[in-house]
Coordinates of C-alpha atoms in Angstrom, one line a residue:
M1 CA 75.1 131.2 104.9
G2 CA 78.7 131.2 106.2
L3 CA 81.4 128.6 105.4
E4 CA 81.4 127.2 109.0
C5 CA 77.7 126.4 108.7
W6 CA 78.3 124.6 105.4
R7 CA 81.1 122.6 107.0
F8 CA 78.6 121.6 109.7
R9 CA 76.0 120.5 107.1
L10 CA 78.6 118.6 105.0
P11 CA 77.7 115.1 106.5
L12 CA 74.0 115.8 105.9
V13 CA 74.6 116.9 102.3
L14 CA 76.7 113.9 101.6
A15 CA 74.1 111.6 103.0
V16 CA 71.4 113.1 100.8
I17 CA 73.7 112.6 97.8
F18 CA 74.2 109.0 98.8
L19 CA 70.6 108.3 99.2
S20 CA 69.7 109.9 95.9
N21 CA 72.0 107.4 94.3
L22 CA 70.0 104.5 95.7
F23 CA 66.8 105.7 94.1
C24 CA 68.3 107.1 90.8
F25 CA 67.5 105.1 87.6
S26 CA 70.6 103.3 86.4
E27 CA 71.7 101.0 83.7
K28 CA 73.6 97.7 84.0
A29 CA 77.0 96.9 82.4
P30 CA 77.6 96.2 79.6
Y31 CA 74.3 97.6 78.2
Y32 CA 75.0 101.3 78.7
T33 CA 73.1 103.4 76.3
F34 CA 75.3 106.4 77.1
V35 CA 78.5 104.8 75.9
K36 CA 79.1 105.8 72.2
E37 CA 81.8 106.0 69.6
A38 CA 83.5 109.4 69.4
S39 CA 82.8 109.5 65.7
S40 CA 79.2 110.1 66.7
A41 CA 80.0 113.3 68.6
P42 CA 78.9 116.6 67.1
P43 CA 81.6 119.1 66.1
I44 CA 81.0 121.0 69.3
S45 CA 79.1 120.2 72.5
F46 CA 78.6 121.6 75.9
Y47 CA 78.8 120.1 79.4
D48 CA 79.1 121.0 83.1
Y49 CA 82.0 118.7 83.6
I50 CA 84.4 117.3 81.1
I51 CA 86.5 114.3 82.4
I52 CA 89.5 113.3 80.4
G53 CA 90.2 109.6 80.9
G54 CA 87.6 106.9 81.6
G55 CA 90.0 104.9 83.8
T56 CA 90.1 103.7 87.4
S57 CA 89.4 107.2 88.8
G58 CA 87.5 108.7 85.9
C59 CA 84.6 106.2 85.8
P60 CA 83.6 106.6 89.5
L61 CA 84.1 110.4 89.3
A62 CA 81.9 110.7 86.2
A63 CA 79.2 108.4 87.8
T64 CA 79.1 110.5 90.9
L65 CA 79.1 113.9 89.2
S66 CA 76.3 112.8 86.8
Q67 CA 73.9 112.7 89.8
K68 CA 73.8 116.5 89.8
A69 CA 75.3 117.7 86.6
K70 CA 75.8 117.1 82.9
V71 CA 79.0 115.1 82.4
L72 CA 81.1 114.1 79.4
L73 CA 83.6 111.3 79.9
L74 CA 86.3 110.9 77.2
E75 CA 88.1 107.6 76.9
R76 CA 90.8 107.1 74.2
G77 CA 90.5 103.3 74.2
V78 CA 88.0 100.4 73.8
S79 CA 85.1 99.1 75.8
P80 CA 86.1 96.2 78.2
Y81 CA 82.8 94.6 77.2
E82 CA 83.6 94.2 73.5
N83 CA 85.8 91.1 74.0
P84 CA 84.8 88.6 76.7
N85 CA 88.4 87.4 76.8
I86 CA 89.5 90.7 78.3
T87 CA 87.7 90.1 81.5
D88 CA 88.6 86.4 81.9
I89 CA 91.2 85.6 84.6
G90 CA 92.9 83.1 82.3
N91 CA 93.7 85.8 79.8
F92 CA 95.6 88.1 82.1
A93 CA 99.0 87.6 80.4
T94 CA 97.7 87.6 76.9
T95 CA 95.7 90.8 77.4
L96 CA 98.8 92.6 78.7
S97 CA 100.9 91.4 75.7
D98 CA 98.3 92.2 73.1
T99 CA 99.9 94.6 70.6
S100 CA 96.9 94.9 68.2
R101 CA 95.5 98.3 67.3
R102 CA 92.4 97.8 69.5
S103 CA 94.3 96.3 72.4
P104 CA 93.3 97.5 75.9
S105 CA 97.0 97.6 76.7
Q106 CA 99.5 100.0 75.2
Q107 CA 103.0 98.8 75.8
F108 CA 106.1 100.9 76.5
V109 CA 109.6 100.5 77.7
S110 CA 110.9 102.9 80.3
E111 CA 114.3 104.6 80.0
D112 CA 115.3 102.1 82.7
G113 CA 114.9 99.3 80.2
V114 CA 111.9 97.8 81.9
Y115 CA 108.8 96.6 80.0
N116 CA 105.6 98.3 81.0
A117 CA 102.0 98.8 79.9
R118 CA 99.4 101.5 80.2
A119 CA 95.7 101.1 79.9
R120 CA 93.8 102.1 76.8
V121 CA 90.3 101.0 77.8
L122 CA 87.2 102.1 79.6
G123 CA 87.9 101.1 83.2
G124 CA 91.6 101.8 82.9
G125 CA 94.2 99.7 84.8
S126 CA 91.4 97.7 86.6
V127 CA 90.9 96.0 83.2
L128 CA 94.5 94.9 83.0
N129 CA 95.8 94.3 86.5
A130 CA 96.1 91.2 88.7
G131 CA 92.9 92.1 90.5
F132 CA 94.0 92.5 94.1
Y133 CA 91.7 94.8 96.1
T134 CA 93.0 96.4 99.3
R135 CA 92.4 99.7 101.0
A136 CA 95.1 102.2 101.9
S137 CA 96.3 102.1 105.5
S138 CA 94.8 104.5 108.1
R139 CA 98.3 106.1 108.3
Y140 CA 98.2 106.8 104.5
V141 CA 94.7 108.4 104.7
H142 CA 95.8 110.6 107.7
E143 CA 99.1 111.7 105.9
V144 CA 97.2 112.7 102.7
G145 CA 94.7 114.6 104.8
W146 CA 91.5 113.0 103.5
S147 CA 88.3 112.8 105.6
E148 CA 88.3 109.3 107.1
A149 CA 84.5 109.0 107.2
L150 CA 84.2 110.1 103.6
V151 CA 87.0 107.7 102.6
N152 CA 85.3 104.8 104.2
H153 CA 82.0 105.6 102.6
S154 CA 83.7 105.9 99.2
Y155 CA 85.4 102.5 99.6
Q156 CA 82.1 100.9 100.5
W157 CA 80.4 102.4 97.5
V158 CA 83.1 100.9 95.2
E159 CA 83.1 97.5 97.0
K160 CA 79.3 97.0 96.4
K161 CA 80.0 96.7 92.7
V162 CA 83.5 95.3 92.2
A163 CA 85.1 93.6 95.2
F164 CA 84.9 89.9 96.3
E165 CA 86.4 87.4 98.6
P166 CA 88.7 85.0 96.7
P167 CA 88.3 81.2 96.7
M168 CA 91.8 80.4 98.1
L169 CA 92.8 77.1 96.5
Q170 CA 95.9 75.0 96.9
W171 CA 98.7 77.2 95.7
Q172 CA 97.5 80.4 97.3
S173 CA 96.8 78.5 100.6
A174 CA 100.3 77.0 100.5
V175 CA 102.0 80.4 100.1
R176 CA 99.8 81.8 102.9
D177 CA 100.9 79.0 105.2
G178 CA 104.5 79.5 104.1
L179 CA 104.4 83.2 105.0
L180 CA 103.0 82.4 108.5
E181 CA 105.6 79.6 108.9
V182 CA 108.5 82.0 108.3
G183 CA 107.1 84.6 110.7
V184 CA 105.2 87.1 108.6
M185 CA 102.7 87.5 111.5
P186 CA 100.0 87.9 112.6
Y187 CA 97.5 86.2 110.4
N188 CA 94.7 88.7 109.7
G189 CA 92.4 86.4 107.7
F190 CA 90.3 88.0 104.9
T191 CA 90.3 91.7 105.1
Y192 CA 90.4 94.8 102.8
D193 CA 92.5 96.6 105.4
H194 CA 96.2 97.2 104.9
I195 CA 97.9 96.0 108.1
Y196 CA 101.1 94.2 108.9
G197 CA 101.1 90.4 108.8
T198 CA 99.7 87.9 106.4
K199 CA 96.2 88.3 105.0
V200 CA 93.8 87.2 102.3
G201 CA 92.8 90.4 100.4
G202 CA 89.9 91.2 98.2
T203 CA 89.8 90.6 94.4
I204 CA 87.9 92.1 91.6
F205 CA 87.4 88.6 90.1
D206 CA 84.1 86.9 91.0
R207 CA 83.8 83.2 91.7
D208 CA 83.4 82.5 88.0
G209 CA 86.8 84.1 87.3
H210 CA 85.1 87.1 85.6
R211 CA 86.7 90.5 86.1
H212 CA 84.7 93.4 87.4
T213 CA 86.3 96.8 86.7
A214 CA 85.9 100.5 87.3
A215 CA 83.7 100.6 84.2
D216 CA 81.1 98.7 86.2
L217 CA 80.9 101.7 88.5
L218 CA 79.1 103.5 85.7
E219 CA 76.1 101.5 86.8
Y220 CA 75.7 104.3 89.4
A221 CA 75.5 107.0 86.7
N222 CA 72.4 108.9 85.8
P223 CA 72.1 107.8 82.1
E224 CA 70.2 111.0 81.3
K225 CA 73.1 113.2 82.4
I226 CA 76.2 111.4 81.2
T227 CA 77.8 110.8 77.8
V228 CA 80.8 108.5 77.4
Y229 CA 82.8 108.6 74.1
L230 CA 85.2 105.8 73.2
H231 CA 88.2 106.2 71.0
A232 CA 88.2 109.9 72.0
T233 CA 91.8 111.0 72.2
V234 CA 92.1 114.4 73.8
Q235 CA 94.8 116.5 72.1
R236 CA 94.8 119.5 74.3
I237 CA 92.9 121.6 76.8
L238 CA 91.9 125.1 75.7
F239 CA 91.9 128.2 77.9
T240 CA 90.6 131.8 78.1
R241 CA 91.9 134.6 80.3
N242 CA 89.7 136.4 82.8
D243 CA 89.8 140.1 83.6
K244 CA 92.9 139.5 85.8
Q245 CA 94.6 137.6 83.0
K246 CA 94.3 134.3 84.8
L247 CA 93.8 131.2 82.7
T248 CA 90.5 129.4 82.9
A249 CA 89.9 126.0 81.3
T250 CA 87.0 126.2 78.9
C251 CA 87.2 123.5 76.2
V252 CA 89.0 120.4 75.1
T253 CA 89.7 119.1 71.6
F254 CA 89.6 115.4 70.8
N255 CA 90.1 113.2 67.8
D256 CA 87.9 110.2 67.0
E257 CA 89.2 106.9 65.7
V258 CA 89.4 108.1 62.1
G259 CA 91.2 111.3 63.1
L260 CA 88.3 113.8 62.9
R261 CA 88.5 116.7 65.3
H262 CA 85.8 117.5 67.8
R263 CA 85.4 120.1 70.5
A264 CA 83.7 119.9 73.9
C265 CA 83.3 123.0 76.0
L266 CA 82.0 124.0 79.5
T267 CA 78.7 125.7 79.8
N268 CA 79.1 129.3 80.9
K269 CA 79.0 128.8 84.6
K270 CA 81.8 129.5 87.1
K271 CA 81.3 126.2 88.9
N272 CA 82.0 124.0 85.9
E273 CA 85.3 122.3 85.3
V274 CA 87.6 120.2 83.2
I275 CA 89.0 117.3 85.2
V276 CA 92.0 115.3 84.0
S277 CA 92.0 111.6 85.0
A278 CA 94.3 110.2 82.3
G279 CA 96.7 108.4 84.7
A280 CA 100.2 108.8 85.8
L281 CA 101.5 109.0 82.2
G282 CA 98.6 110.6 80.5
S283 CA 97.8 113.4 82.9
P284 CA 101.2 115.1 83.0
Q285 CA 101.6 114.5 79.3
L286 CA 98.3 116.3 78.5
L287 CA 99.1 119.2 80.8
M288 CA 102.3 119.7 78.9
L289 CA 100.6 119.4 75.5
S290 CA 98.2 122.1 76.7
G291 CA 101.0 124.5 77.6
I292 CA 101.3 123.8 81.4
G293 CA 104.8 122.4 82.3
P294 CA 108.5 123.0 82.2
A295 CA 109.0 126.0 79.9
K296 CA 112.2 124.8 78.4
Q297 CA 110.8 121.4 77.4
L298 CA 107.6 122.9 76.0
R299 CA 109.5 125.4 73.8
E300 CA 111.6 122.6 72.5
H301 CA 108.4 121.0 71.2
G302 CA 107.0 124.3 69.9
I303 CA 104.3 124.5 72.5
E304 CA 103.2 127.9 73.7
V305 CA 104.0 128.2 77.4
L306 CA 100.9 129.2 79.3
V307 CA 102.1 128.3 82.8
D308 CA 105.7 127.6 83.5
Q309 CA 105.3 124.7 85.9
P310 CA 108.6 122.8 86.3
M311 CA 107.1 120.1 88.6
V312 CA 104.8 118.7 85.9
G313 CA 106.2 115.3 85.0
Q314 CA 108.5 115.2 88.1
G315 CA 108.3 112.7 91.0
M316 CA 107.5 109.7 88.8
S317 CA 107.8 106.4 90.7
D318 CA 107.1 102.8 89.9
N319 CA 107.2 100.2 92.7
P320 CA 109.9 97.7 91.6
M321 CA 108.9 94.1 91.5
N322 CA 111.2 91.1 91.7
A323 CA 110.2 87.5 91.6
L324 CA 111.0 83.8 91.8
F325 CA 109.4 81.6 89.2
I326 CA 108.7 78.1 90.7
P327 CA 108.0 75.2 88.4
S328 CA 105.7 72.7 90.1
P329 CA 105.5 68.9 89.9
L330 CA 101.8 69.2 90.8
P331 CA 99.0 71.0 89.0
V332 CA 98.2 74.4 90.3
E333 CA 95.1 76.5 90.0
V334 CA 95.0 79.6 87.8
S335 CA 95.1 82.4 90.3
L336 CA 96.2 86.0 90.5
I337 CA 97.0 87.9 93.6
Q338 CA 94.9 86.8 96.6
V339 CA 97.4 86.5 99.5
V340 CA 99.8 89.1 100.7
G341 CA 102.5 89.2 103.4
I342 CA 103.1 92.7 104.6
A343 CA 106.5 92.5 106.2
R344 CA 107.8 94.9 108.8
C345 CA 110.6 95.7 106.4
D346 CA 108.0 97.4 104.2
S347 CA 108.2 94.7 101.5
Y348 CA 105.0 93.1 100.3
I349 CA 105.0 89.4 99.3
E350 CA 102.4 88.3 96.8
T351 CA 101.8 85.3 94.5
A352 CA 100.1 84.0 91.4
S353 CA 99.9 80.6 89.8
G354 CA 99.1 78.8 86.6
L355 CA 100.2 81.7 84.4
S356 CA 103.7 81.7 82.9
F357 CA 104.7 85.3 83.0
A358 CA 108.3 84.5 82.4
Y359 CA 107.5 82.5 79.3
S360 CA 105.2 85.2 78.0
W361 CA 108.0 87.8 78.2
A362 CA 110.6 85.5 76.7
Q363 CA 108.3 84.5 73.9
R364 CA 107.5 88.1 73.1
L365 CA 111.1 89.0 73.0
S366 CA 111.9 86.2 70.6
E367 CA 109.2 87.5 68.2
D368 CA 110.4 91.1 68.2
D369 CA 114.1 91.9 67.6
G370 CA 113.2 95.6 67.9
L371 CA 113.0 95.3 71.6
F372 CA 116.7 94.4 72.0
L373 CA 117.4 98.2 72.3
N374 CA 116.1 100.1 75.2
Q375 CA 114.4 103.5 74.6
S376 CA 117.8 105.3 74.9
G377 CA 119.2 103.2 72.1
Q378 CA 121.6 101.4 74.5
S379 CA 122.3 97.8 73.6
S380 CA 121.3 95.1 76.0
M381 CA 123.0 91.8 76.9
V382 CA 119.8 90.2 75.9
T383 CA 120.3 88.6 72.4
P384 CA 118.3 86.2 70.3
E385 CA 120.6 83.4 71.5
T386 CA 119.9 84.2 75.2
V387 CA 116.2 84.5 74.5
A388 CA 116.2 81.1 72.8
N389 CA 118.1 79.6 75.8
A390 CA 115.6 81.3 78.2
V391 CA 112.6 79.9 76.4
E392 CA 114.1 76.4 76.4
T393 CA 114.9 76.7 80.1
V394 CA 111.4 77.7 81.0
Q395 CA 109.8 75.1 78.7
S396 CA 111.9 72.4 80.3
F397 CA 110.1 73.1 83.6
V398 CA 106.6 74.1 82.5
N399 CA 104.4 71.6 80.8
G400 CA 101.2 72.2 78.8
T401 CA 99.1 72.8 81.9
L402 CA 101.4 75.6 83.1
R403 CA 102.3 73.8 86.4
A404 CA 104.1 76.8 88.0
G405 CA 103.7 79.6 90.4
V406 CA 105.4 82.9 90.9
I407 CA 106.1 84.7 94.2
V408 CA 106.9 88.4 93.9
E409 CA 107.8 91.2 96.2
K410 CA 107.0 94.9 95.9
I411 CA 108.6 97.5 98.1
M412 CA 106.6 100.2 99.8
G413 CA 106.9 103.8 98.4
P414 CA 109.2 103.7 96.7
V415 CA 111.7 106.3 97.8
S416 CA 113.4 106.5 94.3
T417 CA 111.8 108.9 91.8
G418 CA 112.3 109.9 88.2
H419 CA 110.6 112.1 85.6
L420 CA 108.5 112.1 82.5
E421 CA 109.1 114.0 79.3
L422 CA 107.3 114.5 76.0
R423 CA 108.5 112.6 72.9
S424 CA 106.2 114.3 70.4
M425 CA 103.1 116.5 70.1
N426 CA 100.9 113.4 69.5
A427 CA 98.8 112.6 72.5
D428 CA 98.6 108.9 71.3
D429 CA 102.4 108.5 71.6
N430 CA 103.9 107.2 74.8
P431 CA 105.9 109.9 76.6
S432 CA 109.5 109.1 77.8
V433 CA 109.6 108.1 81.4
T434 CA 112.4 107.2 83.8
F435 CA 111.7 105.7 87.2
N436 CA 115.3 105.3 88.5
Y437 CA 114.6 101.9 90.1
F438 CA 116.8 101.4 93.3
Q439 CA 118.5 104.8 92.9
E440 CA 117.9 105.2 96.7
P441 CA 119.7 102.6 99.0
E442 CA 116.5 102.2 101.1
D443 CA 114.6 100.7 98.2
L444 CA 117.4 98.2 97.5
R445 CA 117.5 97.2 101.2
R446 CA 113.8 96.5 101.2
C447 CA 114.1 94.5 98.0
V448 CA 116.8 92.3 99.5
Q449 CA 114.8 91.7 102.6
G450 CA 111.8 90.9 100.6
M451 CA 113.7 88.4 98.4
R452 CA 115.1 86.7 101.6
T453 CA 111.5 86.3 102.8
I454 CA 110.5 84.8 99.5
I455 CA 113.5 82.3 99.7
D456 CA 112.3 81.4 103.2
V457 CA 108.8 80.7 101.9
V458 CA 110.1 78.6 99.0
N459 CA 112.1 76.6 101.6
S460 CA 109.1 76.2 103.9
R461 CA 107.4 73.0 104.7
A462 CA 104.1 74.4 103.4
L463 CA 105.4 74.8 99.9
S464 CA 107.4 71.7 99.7
K465 CA 104.9 69.6 97.6
F466 CA 105.0 72.3 94.9
R467 CA 108.8 72.1 94.6
Y468 CA 110.9 69.7 92.4
P469 CA 113.2 68.0 94.9
D470 CA 116.2 68.5 92.6
M471 CA 115.5 72.2 92.0
S472 CA 117.4 74.2 94.6
V473 CA 116.7 77.8 95.4
Q474 CA 119.9 78.7 93.7
G475 CA 118.6 76.9 90.7
L476 CA 115.4 79.1 90.8
I477 CA 117.6 82.2 91.1
N478 CA 119.6 81.1 88.1
L479 CA 116.4 80.5 86.2
M480 CA 115.2 84.1 86.8
V481 CA 118.6 85.5 85.9
N482 CA 118.4 83.8 82.6
I483 CA 114.9 84.9 81.7
P484 CA 114.9 88.2 79.8
T485 CA 112.3 89.9 82.0
N486 CA 113.7 93.3 81.0
L487 CA 116.3 95.0 78.7
R488 CA 118.8 95.7 81.5
P489 CA 122.3 94.2 81.3
R490 CA 122.9 91.0 83.4
H491 CA 125.9 90.7 85.6
V492 CA 127.7 87.6 86.7
S493 CA 127.2 88.5 90.3
S494 CA 123.4 88.7 90.0
A495 CA 123.2 85.0 90.6
I496 CA 124.9 85.2 94.0
S497 CA 124.2 88.8 95.2
L498 CA 120.6 89.6 96.0
E499 CA 121.5 93.3 95.6
Q500 CA 122.6 92.7 92.0
F501 CA 119.7 90.3 91.5
C502 CA 117.2 93.1 92.4
R503 CA 118.8 95.6 90.0
D504 CA 119.2 93.1 87.1
T505 CA 115.8 91.4 87.2
V506 CA 113.6 94.3 88.2
M507 CA 110.1 94.4 86.7
T508 CA 107.1 96.6 87.0
I509 CA 104.1 95.8 89.0
W510 CA 102.2 98.5 87.1
H511 CA 101.8 100.8 90.1
Y512 CA 103.5 103.9 88.7
H513 CA 102.4 107.2 90.1
G514 CA 103.5 110.9 90.3
G515 CA 103.8 113.6 87.7
C516 CA 101.1 115.9 89.0
Q517 CA 101.6 115.6 92.8
V518 CA 99.6 117.4 95.5
G519 CA 101.5 120.5 96.7
R520 CA 103.6 120.6 93.5
V521 CA 101.2 120.7 90.6
V522 CA 97.8 120.6 92.3
D523 CA 96.5 121.8 95.6
R524 CA 94.9 119.7 98.3
D525 CA 91.6 120.0 96.4
Y526 CA 93.4 118.7 93.2
R527 CA 93.1 122.1 91.4
V528 CA 96.0 122.8 89.1
Y529 CA 98.0 125.7 90.4
G530 CA 97.8 128.9 88.3
V531 CA 94.7 127.8 86.4
D532 CA 90.9 128.1 87.1
A533 CA 88.4 125.3 86.3
L534 CA 91.0 122.6 86.0
R535 CA 91.7 119.7 88.3
V536 CA 93.7 116.4 88.2
V537 CA 92.1 113.5 90.0
D538 CA 94.1 110.2 89.6
G539 CA 97.2 108.4 90.7
S540 CA 99.5 111.0 89.2
T541 CA 98.8 113.1 92.3
F542 CA 100.3 110.4 94.7
Y543 CA 103.7 110.6 96.3
N544 CA 103.5 106.9 97.3
S545 CA 101.5 104.0 96.1
P546 CA 98.7 103.2 98.6
G547 CA 98.3 99.7 100.0
T548 CA 99.7 96.7 98.3
N549 CA 97.6 97.6 95.2
P550 CA 96.5 101.1 94.5
Q551 CA 93.4 100.4 92.4
A552 CA 90.9 100.4 95.3
T553 CA 92.2 103.8 96.5
V554 CA 92.2 105.3 93.0
M555 CA 88.6 104.2 92.5
M556 CA 87.8 105.5 96.0
L557 CA 89.4 108.9 95.1
G558 CA 87.1 109.3 92.1
R559 CA 84.0 108.8 94.3
Y560 CA 85.5 110.9 97.1
M561 CA 86.3 113.9 94.9
G562 CA 83.0 113.6 93.1
L563 CA 81.1 114.0 96.3
K564 CA 83.3 116.9 97.4
I565 CA 82.9 118.7 94.1
L566 CA 79.1 118.2 94.2
H567 CA 79.0 119.6 97.7
E568 CA 81.0 122.6 96.6
R569 CA 78.6 123.0 93.6
D570 CA 75.6 123.0 96.0
R571 CA 77.3 125.6 98.2
L572 CA 78.0 127.9 95.3
S573 CA 74.4 127.6 94.1
Y574 CA 73.1 128.4 97.6
E575 CA 75.4 131.5 97.9
K576 CA 74.3 132.7 94.5
N577 CA 70.7 132.5 95.4

């Protein structure tokens, strides 16, 4: 049967796959029988698909592929179901700042001097984030070249398990009304769509404040065809060469929690693959450790160069976040991101309440003198004395009930990009990453416009009851300047210049991406250039962060590519027969 005929049959094939999911036996989280400790893995095992990274894309990808094939999903972290505090909305800040050995969060500081964290847990970033659920814009889908019909199906598949309408209590409602009051129009109500104006988005927290994550999407999996290993840290991908000397991915090696080495290999079929879904940091890092990356850098670490690919680790971006912390004379609910203002200047305004992010960062700094140097060894203007002053400043405005909110802005894109490099041969170590925040003037312009919108919202009538009457906007700006939200030097002008304020007080919103981008490292089907049987399917392939929060699109991508891969598998089987 010709390719054109198969294209014609694609909608029917996908419908059959979808219907088969409805009738397939499944298991409910957290009682998955197929999730096991890596220490129980045999020395060598064989699968049709080996997925590296049980994160936001890896879980839906594995669940989908398990409908037709034998799948191994390797996750280096813990289960989100082990500790009920992990999934409680009130523990958002404490989970992120947890530095214990079994923490779901692995902290790092970028070369820019900005605190960050990467997931180390089944479900990935969806276990750590602020929970906002929103789709990519139609324009984004078109520019990437995805099938709109399959994208919509894949979003809906995700939403049945993890997306909810938020309750919208007092603080969130006040910020919504403030955005409308200052002209971030129109009002689009509750919607998953990414459109200009003010809207109430989805959330992965249910009405009880319980987080639902990408790990819940494993409920779709066929338990007879999937194995998930926790504490399985993949060290490298192994390759063989075919008759034409082209590399083919065949196996992976991984260590369990006590350091014992295991190997998983593909069954001897041309249609089987290794798929890397280790995230924007993990995926380029693992390609490099496996010999695919910039030759000079690999040789410096003693790694055999299998494919000289200079674009691995390039194009790294993190959407910069800047904020105003607003102490309130009235109690506020504990809420994470529910409302967003999508301004025409391509700055996104979001809010949370009842959680003292600033205090959490200041307290963490005061407990760890080692963070007073950034990763390059450059000294910061942040000292123990300034930390103590910052803690005192925040405590003077925040009582025991955390009567405070924060309004943040994130810029679209961003335009500025950086790079990632290896620090060591250990896959558990954080790589070195530079995001180059505000290197491009366009990003700085958007930040300034976004901060002006926040200031207008703070001055709005809608938010007036949550403001201390003697606390001016300039006072709020001064407060932020004095909170050590990062390790970057502070400048005197940052209290009066919004441009300098953006540079000095920049934080992450955990939406980093790039490093294995489409057209540079992988093709439009996410196959790694120069290698057979190897793909990368996660946010490392993105040029821009989709929507106001990428998690919905990253989960969608796992489902989307799972269906496309299964369709291709069926086509190859038909042609062989």
